Amino acid sequence: MGRAKKVRKFAEVKRLINPKELKKSDGGKSKKKSETRQVDKTPSALFFKYNSALGPPYRVIIDTNFINFSIKSKIDLLQGMVDCLYAKCIPCICDAVLAELEKLGDKYRVALRIAKDKRFERIPNPPGCQESTYADDVIVEIVRQHRCYIVATCDRDLKRRIRKIPGVPIMFVHNHRYSVERLPEATVGGAP
């Protein structure tokens, strides 16, 4: 039995970097680039992550799926909000939510009829999202500009995006009633 020849593999040896090559590629000097960072200014009404400027009457931006979940749970939107927050609420609907409901078609005509109620305040899309019909982007932009709203949604992705914005409470459907997270006045009043 012969002994097999050991062939040296091509990529097995590490290439050593010559210190002269390192200096040439760097230009001889290591300069730090001065980059300007854009940092959002935090409103003065924020106390840690809670917004102390929020107070009754609460303005609640409603998402498309929040209306659908409310219908499935047989909850009246206005009465459920009052029961949850123990104060007057002004439900607000942006144009993108109405566009989404109109796109969904005949199956969601009850939700569209509820959204077109005269008791709900209409909010036009912000300047950056005029023609956008994707409601999540529009809601996030509205809330980022004005932190005087509570966002009502059951969408996980939208909740995750809104949690990154400090001082914005989130309302959602839980156990056939509404619940709020990140609103200190609601927890004092006994809301779930």
XYZ file of C-alpha atoms in Angstrom:
192
model
C 0.000 0.000 0.000
C 1.406 3.274 -1.042
C 1.272 6.383 0.935
C -0.963 9.131 -0.494
C 0.708 12.374 -1.364
C -0.375 15.300 0.740
C -1.263 18.171 -1.565
C -1.014 21.657 -0.144
C -4.323 23.465 -0.456
C -4.301 26.834 -2.152
C -6.382 28.904 0.324
C -5.023 27.231 3.430
C -2.234 29.723 4.091
C -3.254 33.057 5.521
C -2.017 36.099 3.722
C 0.031 38.375 5.925
C -0.610 42.074 5.615
C 2.444 44.129 5.019
C 2.461 47.269 7.258
C 3.528 49.370 4.248
C 0.375 48.411 2.345
C -1.781 49.497 5.290
C -0.270 52.992 5.268
C -0.705 53.371 1.508
C -4.404 52.499 1.542
C -5.065 54.879 4.442
C -3.251 57.775 2.820
C -0.657 57.854 5.597
C -2.983 59.561 8.081
C -6.104 58.380 9.815
C -8.702 61.129 9.666
C -12.054 60.998 11.389
C -14.884 62.162 9.210
C -17.087 64.708 10.887
C -20.620 63.517 10.328
C -23.622 65.466 11.543
C -26.246 63.373 13.255
C -29.929 64.183 13.182
C -31.379 63.721 16.661
C -35.091 64.247 17.266
C -35.900 66.795 19.921
C -37.912 65.303 22.746
C -40.933 67.329 23.810
C -40.777 68.971 27.221
C -44.039 67.283 28.243
C -42.394 63.842 28.392
C -41.566 62.441 31.797
C -39.358 59.472 30.950
C -41.565 57.593 28.473
C -44.897 58.996 29.699
C -46.503 62.028 28.104
C -47.828 64.313 30.824
C -49.434 66.630 28.238
C -52.115 64.056 27.418
C -55.373 64.769 29.155
C -59.097 64.577 28.612
C -60.665 64.871 26.099
C -58.386 62.236 24.593
C -57.868 62.233 20.827
C -57.647 58.646 19.558
C -56.368 57.788 16.073
C -58.122 54.627 14.907
C -56.505 52.039 12.629
C -58.336 49.843 10.116
C -58.001 46.562 11.993
C -59.087 48.181 15.293
C -62.483 48.895 13.744
C -62.712 45.314 12.447
C -61.739 43.794 15.807
C -64.267 46.045 17.577
C -67.025 44.806 15.277
C -66.012 41.170 15.863
C -65.946 41.730 19.632
C -69.284 43.624 19.463
C -67.890 46.752 21.131
C -69.244 50.217 20.407
C -66.204 52.372 19.579
C -67.155 55.513 21.520
C -68.621 53.753 24.535
C -65.710 51.313 24.753
C -63.194 54.173 24.753
C -65.092 56.017 27.472
C -65.275 52.824 29.561
C -61.529 52.285 29.167
C -60.262 55.827 29.761
C -63.027 57.159 32.088
C -63.090 60.404 30.109
C -64.429 61.931 26.915
C -62.727 60.664 23.751
C -62.596 62.152 20.279
C -62.013 59.363 17.729
C -59.943 60.529 14.745
C -59.633 58.796 11.389
C -57.045 59.723 8.760
C -57.744 59.642 5.038
C -55.474 56.632 4.516
C -57.620 54.472 6.848
C -60.736 55.369 4.878
C -58.901 54.556 1.636
C -57.889 51.150 3.043
C -61.468 50.393 4.079
C -62.773 51.400 0.644
C -60.173 49.155 -1.008
C -61.209 46.158 1.120
C -64.550 46.130 -0.643
C -68.055 44.989 0.168
C -67.073 42.624 2.975
C -66.036 45.539 5.205
C -68.890 47.925 4.392
C -70.023 47.990 8.058
C -66.558 49.141 9.138
C -66.596 51.791 6.404
C -70.007 53.028 7.549
C -68.706 53.308 11.127
C -65.584 55.158 9.936
C -67.675 57.707 8.023
C -69.669 58.586 11.147
C -69.978 62.350 11.728
C -68.858 62.015 15.351
C -65.390 60.973 14.159
C -62.885 63.696 13.357
C -61.201 63.490 9.954
C -57.430 64.058 9.807
C -55.842 64.795 6.420
C -52.655 62.949 5.505
C -49.461 64.817 6.520
C -47.463 66.611 3.783
C -44.953 63.767 3.351
C -47.660 61.131 2.779
C -50.305 62.910 0.686
C -50.977 60.145 -1.842
C -50.101 57.232 0.465
C -52.852 54.712 1.097
C -50.796 52.564 3.486
C -52.331 53.656 6.783
C -49.528 52.456 9.087
C -46.968 54.859 7.603
C -49.420 57.751 7.747
C -50.377 57.080 11.375
C -46.739 56.827 12.452
C -45.945 60.107 10.690
C -48.912 61.913 12.279
C -47.984 60.664 15.749
C -44.307 61.535 15.263
C -45.239 65.131 14.362
C -47.905 65.635 17.066
C -47.710 63.570 20.254
C -51.170 64.483 21.472
C -52.827 61.283 20.231
C -53.535 57.796 21.531
C -53.202 55.210 18.751
C -55.877 52.495 18.629
C -54.620 49.416 16.780
C -54.387 45.637 16.993
C -51.611 45.361 14.414
C -48.375 43.934 15.891
C -46.079 45.673 13.421
C -47.701 49.063 13.986
C -47.540 48.577 17.765
C -43.842 47.789 17.488
C -43.232 50.937 15.431
C -45.230 53.145 17.813
C -43.465 51.788 20.899
C -40.257 53.292 19.499
C -41.847 56.763 19.687
C -41.760 57.941 23.308
C -44.916 59.340 24.885
C -47.518 57.740 22.604
C -49.996 55.370 24.330
C -51.477 52.409 22.472
C -55.092 51.220 22.774
C -55.979 47.661 21.752
C -58.743 45.061 22.088
C -58.170 42.542 24.885
C -60.762 40.117 26.330
C -63.690 41.774 24.513
C -62.867 45.245 25.865
C -60.354 47.999 25.254
C -57.082 48.288 27.100
C -54.330 50.932 27.075
C -50.601 50.621 27.549
C -48.211 53.450 28.460
C -50.812 55.858 29.834
C -50.198 56.643 33.518
C -53.541 58.395 34.166
C -55.443 55.316 33.015
C -53.668 53.036 35.465
C -54.439 55.447 38.321
C -58.128 55.431 37.330
C -58.277 51.641 37.427
C -58.317 50.848 33.717
C -56.862 47.448 32.763
